[in-house]
Amino acid sequence: MGRRLAFIATLFALEAVLIVLVFQVLASVECRLTDIEGACRALRGALVRAISLGSGVAVLLWAKPDLRHRFVGASGKVVARRWVWPLLHGIGVLAIFAPLLTVTPATIHDGFARVFAGLLGGGLLAAVAGLLWVMPARAWRDWLRRDGTSILGVCVLALLIPDLAALLAPLWALDPLVEGTFGATAGLLRLIAPAVNVDPGMATIGLDGFAVIVASQCSGIEGFALLTGFLAIYAVIFRDIIRWGRFWLVVWPLGLLLSWALNVVRIAALILIGAHVSPELAVNGFHSFAGWFYFTILALGVIAGVQAVPWLHRDPRPRGSDEGTMREDWAVARILPFIVCMLSGIIVHMAFTAPAVGYPLQAAAIAAALWYVRRPLMAIDWRIDPVALAAGIGVGAVWLITAGPGGDIGIGALSGAALALWIAARVIGTGLLVPVVEEAFFRGYVLTRLDPGTGWGRAGAVAASAGLFAALHGRPVAAGVAGLVFALVMLRQGRLSDAIVAHASANLVIAGAALLSGDWSLI
């Protein structure tokens, strides 16, 4: 896929993740508590369908190289005023979040009509402008006219997956399945915490005052239906490659078994979080997010497994070098670690009342992603430039001077070896890992993709990369200034390593101040 399309696809994915994070975790919306429950549920379903549609089209383009090449070619056509569509798309995304400035998490249901208007209007504008950003309307028409049959078929199936899940659900509502899920969850919890309260008559499992009802819809039924629908789409797309008999007789049952096992783990984790961490986090954060997260991981894992096992293919061929090509691709090296950083941050926020406590897990995930793409990163022209070093130290000093009063980040319960491990992970992650990840993405990818090389175009590219960088930090003004400095440092000699050195030196100055003062809210 062309780099421009890869950038747009990555941006769309990050926007979807951000919307889910804000409206499902940070400011959880319960449709039943609003005055427009039906409209709220319909809008939530629209987001699910959009994600399902994007996944289906992505699988189709992956499976059909000719279709993918024509798509990339059509999207590369030069049109006048192409900048209008990304601008309108950005305005639409901002409109989605703008109503949140007028409400708080506690009052979001009372003023949900304003939030709904922003979500609906902004979402429609962002979607239409995003499609026209990918390619002009005429190119969409020509592409669909030639390949419309297969494309529209997959799109319809993808859009109907949520409905298929609801339609097939009664077929899976078997008492043995519900009872098996209930018993397996209770058994798993007893391995971790002996004092588990189990009431089979009421179908409740509780621990330390927090209990859940394992109803029929909690038995894994929805996961079974969703996985079946997703595998059906995959089987249709790859019908000329996979052996259908082996796929449905082996892969499908194994997928259902894994789906059931992950559902048991999900319910057990929900109870543990509610009992030992936070009931609110369990109900409004983990419960609303974990199901789709587990399904996504499982679906991608099953597809990867099928692709890797020649026994499931009609024409088994030796394993190629796709993995090696991917891990050595420069674009992948700049994008993948950032995606891992974002997703791991969401998971930590989902699993910990005090997200800072889970930072070592996030640092480990980031380190693993960087290790995976280490070859292209090691090929960077690494130098410790004095100007970059001084610029970074200056940014760190300004960050500390403009910092507000410190706050409690929730690590007070850590002591001894646990605290030492957390401090080491925080310093290494903040001072060494994060600068590589963020500079590779914001300066190495975003800036270089937008930069025409001269004049106002370059200034706009610098501003855009700094603006995106600022949007992901708690102090956007200071972060925006830092992003501008890092961009200018990189453009000075044309070396990404200079931006990384500047960012790392800034973060290490801040980490040093946090270590000396004990105020870890600084980072």
XYZ file of C-alpha atoms in Angstrom:
523
model
C 0.000 0.000 0.000
C 1.243 3.491 -0.812
C 2.737 5.484 2.000
C 0.090 8.182 1.681
C -2.652 5.591 2.122
C -0.773 3.985 5.011
C -0.631 7.359 6.731
C -4.353 8.005 6.212
C -5.301 4.492 7.355
C -3.154 4.841 10.473
C -4.713 8.212 11.235
C -8.246 6.814 10.835
C -7.420 3.881 13.127
C -5.977 6.176 15.794
C -9.049 8.413 15.583
C -11.325 5.403 16.101
C -9.261 4.284 19.089
C -9.385 7.807 20.532
C -13.176 7.980 20.142
C -13.593 4.631 21.906
C -11.174 5.675 24.648
C -12.931 8.994 25.310
C -16.560 7.905 25.060
C -16.237 4.359 26.421
C -13.533 4.615 29.065
C -12.738 8.185 30.149
C -16.276 9.588 29.872
C -18.309 6.414 29.661
C -21.677 6.879 27.967
C -24.537 4.610 29.092
C -27.279 4.951 26.481
C -29.978 3.838 28.936
C -29.231 6.899 31.083
C -29.816 9.384 28.257
C -33.074 10.901 26.991
C -32.427 9.571 23.485
C -31.540 5.951 24.181
C -32.558 4.670 20.750
C -30.515 7.264 18.874
C -27.578 6.697 21.217
C -27.580 2.944 20.600
C -27.919 3.454 16.858
C -24.918 5.778 16.834
C -22.865 3.353 18.913
C -23.800 0.616 16.483
C -22.705 2.827 13.585
C -19.190 3.041 15.019
C -19.079 -0.739 15.414
C -20.243 -1.156 11.818
C -17.649 1.345 10.591
C -14.869 -0.586 12.325
C -16.248 -3.853 10.943
C -16.450 -2.351 7.446
C -12.890 -1.054 7.598
C -11.619 -4.441 8.758
C -13.487 -6.245 5.983
C -12.173 -3.946 3.247
C -8.637 -4.208 4.662
C -8.785 -8.015 4.524
C -10.131 -7.853 0.955
C -7.341 -5.539 -0.216
C -4.792 -7.762 1.501
C -6.206 -10.865 -0.193
C -6.481 -9.392 -3.705
C -3.168 -7.862 -4.910
C -4.649 -6.735 -8.255
C -7.526 -5.015 -6.499
C -5.108 -3.422 -4.055
C -2.838 -2.130 -6.815
C -5.776 -0.571 -8.668
C -6.949 1.021 -5.425
C -3.507 2.497 -4.741
C -3.275 3.735 -8.314
C -6.692 5.387 -8.175
C -5.900 7.083 -4.881
C -2.738 8.571 -6.328
C -4.508 10.710 -8.923
C -3.671 14.381 -8.520
C -6.666 16.676 -8.046
C -6.951 20.395 -7.441
C -7.309 21.625 -3.878
C -6.729 18.200 -2.352
C -5.908 19.938 0.950
C -9.614 20.774 1.406
C -10.568 17.217 2.347
C -8.041 16.612 5.143
C -8.970 20.044 6.509
C -12.691 19.188 6.534
C -11.928 15.768 7.964
C -10.002 17.384 10.804
C -12.864 19.809 11.447
C -15.249 16.865 11.626
C -13.067 15.054 14.151
C -12.822 18.202 16.271
C -16.614 18.556 16.106
C -16.959 15.069 17.582
C -15.093 16.101 20.718
C -16.140 19.777 20.906
C -19.350 19.161 22.947
C -17.245 17.615 25.708
C -16.075 21.134 26.536
C -19.602 21.889 27.778
C -20.144 18.768 29.911
C -18.271 16.692 32.475
C -18.189 12.900 32.867
C -20.754 13.326 35.661
C -23.165 15.408 33.554
C -22.616 13.866 30.135
C -25.940 12.007 30.213
C -27.939 15.126 31.125
C -26.483 17.079 28.223
C -26.171 14.180 25.817
C -28.239 15.854 23.100
C -25.352 18.271 22.457
C -22.851 15.438 22.559
C -25.013 13.425 20.158
C -25.204 16.333 17.704
C -21.426 16.661 17.708
C -20.919 12.926 17.307
C -23.408 12.622 14.460
C -22.561 15.800 12.550
C -18.834 15.573 13.124
C -18.806 11.865 12.333
C -20.618 12.333 9.020
C -18.337 15.209 7.996
C -15.205 13.295 9.007
C -16.364 10.160 7.166
C -17.310 11.855 3.884
C -14.262 14.126 3.860
C -12.058 11.172 4.781
C -13.296 9.127 1.825
C -12.739 12.038 -0.558
C -9.291 12.554 0.977
C -8.421 8.986 0.050
C -9.493 9.564 -3.557
C -11.867 11.874 -5.467
C -15.464 10.877 -6.122
C -14.778 10.091 -9.791
C -11.977 7.690 -8.833
C -14.253 5.959 -6.300
C -16.890 5.550 -9.002
C -14.432 4.094 -11.535
C -12.900 1.724 -8.977
C -16.279 0.470 -7.789
C -17.552 0.136 -11.365
C -14.736 -2.282 -12.209
C -14.503 -4.251 -8.961
C -17.857 -3.448 -7.422
C -19.236 -6.980 -7.167
C -16.603 -8.375 -4.815
C -16.194 -5.085 -2.942
C -19.884 -4.519 -2.294
C -20.376 -8.150 -1.307
C -17.706 -7.944 1.366
C -18.955 -4.525 2.503
C -22.490 -5.832 2.951
C -21.274 -8.861 4.914
C -19.040 -6.683 7.092
C -21.842 -4.206 7.809
C -24.176 -7.056 8.734
C -21.793 -8.788 11.151
C -23.344 -7.104 14.246
C -26.828 -8.064 13.005
C -25.688 -11.606 12.238
C -24.303 -11.815 15.758
C -27.674 -10.816 17.205
C -29.584 -13.094 14.817
C -27.450 -16.171 15.493
C -27.276 -15.609 19.231
C -30.377 -17.729 20.058
C -28.842 -20.687 18.226
C -25.972 -20.668 20.703
C -28.071 -20.103 23.859
C -27.498 -23.596 25.176
C -27.722 -24.300 28.888
C -24.532 -26.427 28.891
C -22.617 -23.494 27.379
C -23.925 -21.055 29.991
C -23.276 -23.510 32.814
C -19.823 -24.320 31.468
C -18.889 -20.636 31.313
C -20.201 -20.120 34.843
C -18.288 -23.105 36.244
C -15.060 -22.331 34.389
C -15.092 -18.711 35.572
C -15.676 -19.756 39.178
C -12.936 -22.385 38.928
C -10.442 -19.925 37.451
C -11.172 -17.406 40.200
C -10.731 -20.066 42.913
C -7.206 -20.672 41.639
C -6.446 -16.998 42.307
C -8.666 -16.114 45.283
C -10.165 -18.942 47.396
C -12.955 -16.802 48.925
C -15.197 -16.777 45.852
C -18.947 -16.486 46.386
C -20.881 -18.638 43.924
C -24.672 -18.812 43.634
C -25.664 -21.121 40.743
C -29.361 -20.447 41.331
C -28.931 -16.708 40.755
C -26.050 -17.248 38.293
C -23.859 -14.848 40.270
C -20.160 -14.960 41.039
C -18.748 -12.531 43.577
C -15.534 -11.657 45.316
C -14.998 -9.252 48.215
C -18.387 -7.581 47.839
C -18.350 -7.265 44.039
C -20.572 -9.667 42.101
C -21.696 -10.169 38.514
C -24.542 -12.103 36.949
C -23.331 -14.540 34.296
C -26.390 -14.367 32.050
C -26.806 -16.173 28.747
C -25.320 -13.223 26.851
C -22.190 -13.544 29.019
C -21.614 -17.149 28.005
C -19.596 -16.195 24.932
C -22.548 -16.408 22.542
C -21.897 -13.031 20.930
C -18.220 -13.858 20.493
C -19.132 -17.123 18.771
C -21.468 -15.363 16.365
C -19.030 -12.531 15.643
C -16.146 -14.923 15.044
C -18.309 -17.097 12.792
C -19.306 -14.091 10.707
C -15.732 -12.830 10.469
C -14.390 -16.260 9.479
C -17.134 -16.555 6.867
C -15.954 -13.316 5.249
C -12.360 -14.523 5.383
C -13.291 -17.898 3.876
C -15.178 -16.262 1.003
C -12.328 -13.882 0.203
C -9.666 -16.608 0.367
C -11.813 -19.391 -1.141
C -9.243 -20.008 -3.889
C -6.412 -20.390 -1.384
C -7.661 -22.234 1.709
C -9.066 -25.747 1.980
C -12.657 -25.197 3.028
C -13.135 -28.604 4.627
C -10.100 -28.311 6.872
C -10.877 -24.668 7.588
C -14.412 -25.301 8.844
C -13.715 -28.654 10.504
C -10.522 -27.602 12.295
C -10.013 -23.830 12.380
C -13.605 -22.879 13.162
C -14.021 -25.214 16.183
C -10.610 -24.191 17.536
C -11.564 -20.547 17.094
C -14.813 -21.076 19.001
C -12.939 -22.855 21.787
C -10.435 -20.008 22.062
C -13.282 -17.476 21.991
C -14.969 -19.261 24.889
C -11.710 -19.463 26.867
C -11.003 -15.756 26.353
C -14.533 -14.954 27.482
C -13.950 -16.893 30.709
C -10.729 -14.941 31.258
C -12.586 -11.677 30.522
C -15.303 -12.340 33.113
C -12.754 -13.434 35.723
C -10.664 -10.316 35.068
C -13.799 -8.166 35.323
C -14.576 -9.590 38.773
C -10.984 -9.211 39.979
C -10.854 -5.588 38.822
C -14.212 -4.833 40.427
C -13.205 -6.465 43.712
C -9.624 -5.282 44.086
C -9.256 -2.204 41.891
C -12.456 -0.280 41.134
C -16.075 -1.327 40.495
C -16.513 1.731 38.272
C -13.462 0.817 36.205
C -14.698 -2.758 35.878
C -18.195 -1.794 34.731
C -17.609 1.369 32.701
C -14.101 0.749 31.409
C -13.087 -2.885 31.203
C -16.530 -4.366 30.565
C -17.323 -2.025 27.689
C -13.952 -2.396 25.971
C -12.507 -5.834 26.739
C -15.006 -7.832 24.682
C -14.195 -6.078 21.406
C -10.501 -5.992 22.238
C -10.382 -9.755 22.850
C -12.425 -10.430 19.713
C -10.066 -8.327 17.589
C -6.988 -10.084 18.969
C -8.575 -13.503 18.459
C -9.753 -12.790 14.905
C -6.359 -11.458 13.829
C -4.624 -14.353 15.580
C -6.764 -16.950 13.793
C -6.111 -15.316 10.417
C -2.367 -15.175 11.096
C -2.440 -18.847 12.088
C -4.277 -19.886 8.933
C -1.878 -17.907 6.758
C 1.114 -19.532 8.465
C -0.007 -23.189 8.218
C 0.546 -24.672 4.708
C -1.675 -27.682 5.569
C -4.696 -25.375 5.355
C -3.786 -24.094 1.864
C -4.766 -25.600 -1.488
C -1.288 -25.010 -2.882
C 1.154 -25.128 0.053
C 4.206 -23.049 -0.641
C 7.338 -22.529 1.404
C 7.029 -19.751 3.912
C 8.118 -16.559 2.293
C 9.932 -13.593 3.666
C 6.840 -11.460 4.347
C 7.640 -11.212 8.043
C 11.242 -10.315 7.357
C 10.146 -7.769 4.771
C 7.673 -6.242 7.204
C 10.054 -5.952 10.121
C 12.681 -4.398 7.857
C 10.307 -1.902 6.238
C 11.147 1.697 7.131
C 7.509 2.809 7.146
C 6.557 -0.053 9.477
C 9.447 0.842 11.784
C 8.107 4.386 12.147
C 4.425 3.477 12.574
C 4.181 0.121 14.380
C 5.875 1.105 17.677
C 3.620 4.163 17.927
C 0.500 2.031 17.446
C 1.747 -0.377 20.121
C 2.432 2.576 22.418
C -1.110 3.901 21.967
C -2.841 0.532 22.349
C -0.793 -0.474 25.385
C -1.649 2.871 26.967
C -5.358 2.208 26.439
C -5.047 -1.266 27.960
C -3.225 0.120 31.001
C -5.917 2.778 31.466
C -8.520 0.048 31.169
C -6.905 -2.300 33.691
C -5.598 0.060 36.402
C -7.424 2.655 38.490
C -4.080 4.468 38.692
C -2.778 3.947 35.141
C 0.732 5.054 36.111
C 1.120 1.852 38.144
C 0.882 -0.194 34.957
C 3.578 1.767 33.126
C 6.151 -1.083 33.277
C 3.793 -3.215 31.183
C 3.471 -0.438 28.628
C 7.242 0.047 28.558
C 7.717 -3.683 27.967
C 5.282 -3.619 25.037
C 7.044 -0.597 23.520
C 10.443 -2.249 23.944
C 9.172 -5.398 22.212
C 7.841 -3.364 19.273
C 11.124 -1.489 18.908
C 13.053 -4.754 19.043
C 10.861 -6.179 16.287
C 11.770 -3.321 13.895
C 15.291 -2.805 15.224
C 17.097 -3.252 11.878
C 15.758 -0.168 10.064
C 16.040 1.838 13.285
C 19.663 0.819 13.742
C 20.336 1.968 10.177
C 19.562 5.573 11.165
C 22.551 7.913 11.055
C 22.987 7.999 14.836
C 24.959 10.966 16.152
C 24.925 13.002 19.347
C 24.726 16.491 17.916
C 25.606 19.253 20.440
C 22.888 21.551 19.103
C 20.249 18.818 19.427
C 21.471 18.002 22.925
C 21.343 21.650 24.012
C 17.908 22.159 22.448
C 16.569 19.150 24.310
C 17.982 20.304 27.628
C 16.367 23.686 27.035
C 12.994 22.067 26.303
C 13.287 20.002 29.475
C 14.108 23.083 31.539
C 11.152 25.039 30.132
C 8.863 22.075 30.798
C 9.932 22.014 34.448
C 9.682 25.792 34.888
C 6.146 25.916 33.484
C 4.929 22.818 35.340
C 2.019 23.279 37.716
C 1.753 21.840 41.217
C 2.400 18.120 41.418
C -0.346 15.572 41.949
C -0.700 12.028 43.214
C -0.335 9.506 40.388
C -1.247 6.557 42.595
C 2.065 4.779 43.132
C 2.075 5.284 46.910
C 1.316 1.611 47.509
C 4.522 0.538 45.745
C 7.577 -0.068 47.874
C 10.858 -1.921 47.865
C 11.623 -3.931 44.742
C 8.278 -3.057 43.141
C 8.974 0.670 43.451
C 12.538 0.248 42.173
C 11.257 -1.697 39.163
C 8.625 0.953 38.476
C 11.167 3.800 38.674
C 13.571 1.973 36.355
C 10.798 1.279 33.833
C 9.561 4.864 34.020
C 12.992 6.420 33.501
C 14.010 4.030 30.711
C 10.628 4.210 29.022
C 10.296 7.981 29.227
C 13.929 8.839 28.618
C 14.905 6.313 25.961
C 12.013 4.343 24.472
C 9.299 6.984 24.064
C 11.582 9.510 22.294
C 12.413 6.930 19.625
C 8.755 5.960 19.172
C 7.322 9.478 19.075
C 10.043 11.055 16.951
C 10.004 8.173 14.478
C 6.266 8.698 14.024
C 5.713 12.459 14.364
C 8.916 13.719 12.780
C 10.160 10.682 10.859
C 6.800 9.794 9.326
C 4.178 12.552 9.667
C 6.508 15.487 9.044
C 8.391 13.873 6.172
C 5.142 12.743 4.520
C 3.636 16.242 4.647
C 6.796 18.239 3.946
C 7.055 19.470 0.319
C 10.562 20.717 1.037
C 10.205 24.492 0.975
C 8.183 27.529 1.950
C 4.772 27.581 3.548
C 4.266 23.914 2.783
C 7.157 22.990 5.039
C 5.916 25.395 7.717
C 2.496 23.751 7.565
C 4.041 20.291 7.851
C 6.031 21.357 10.916
C 2.922 22.873 12.490
C 0.819 19.788 11.733
C 3.326 17.358 13.236
C 3.739 19.573 16.300
C -0.038 19.937 16.640
C -0.630 16.189 16.560
C 2.195 15.732 19.040
C 0.636 18.336 21.350
C -2.816 16.745 21.143
C -1.534 13.558 22.764
C 0.035 15.253 25.780
C -1.528 16.599 28.942
C 0.053 20.044 28.496
C -0.656 20.822 24.837
C 0.935 24.288 24.720
C 4.262 23.173 26.176
C 4.158 19.977 24.135
C 3.412 21.943 20.972
C 6.450 24.156 21.537
C 8.561 21.066 22.175
C 7.269 19.529 18.947
C 8.275 22.634 17.001
C 11.774 22.534 18.504
C 12.232 18.841 17.723
C 11.038 19.398 14.142
C 13.435 22.287 13.577
C 16.285 20.281 15.064
C 15.621 17.443 12.627
C 15.290 19.739 9.604
C 18.545 21.512 10.472
C 20.717 18.616 9.285
C 18.024 16.312 7.898
C 18.717 13.684 10.558
C 15.946 11.962 12.518
C 18.508 11.016 15.154
C 18.885 14.702 16.083
C 15.179 14.928 16.950
C 15.440 11.711 18.977
C 18.497 13.008 20.850
C 16.740 16.311 21.600
C 13.596 14.554 22.793
C 15.550 12.046 24.878
C 17.673 14.726 26.539
C 14.534 16.734 27.377
C 12.815 13.710 28.882
C 15.902 12.671 30.834
C 16.157 16.167 32.342
C 12.515 15.894 33.426
C 12.994 12.332 34.677
C 16.036 13.438 36.670
C 14.023 16.210 38.305
C 11.238 13.754 39.107
C 13.731 11.310 40.608
C 15.338 13.982 42.796
C 12.060 15.542 43.935
C 9.937 12.414 44.091
C 7.257 14.188 42.028
C 6.558 11.653 39.292
C 3.624 13.673 38.001
C 6.227 15.712 36.103
C 6.444 12.914 33.545
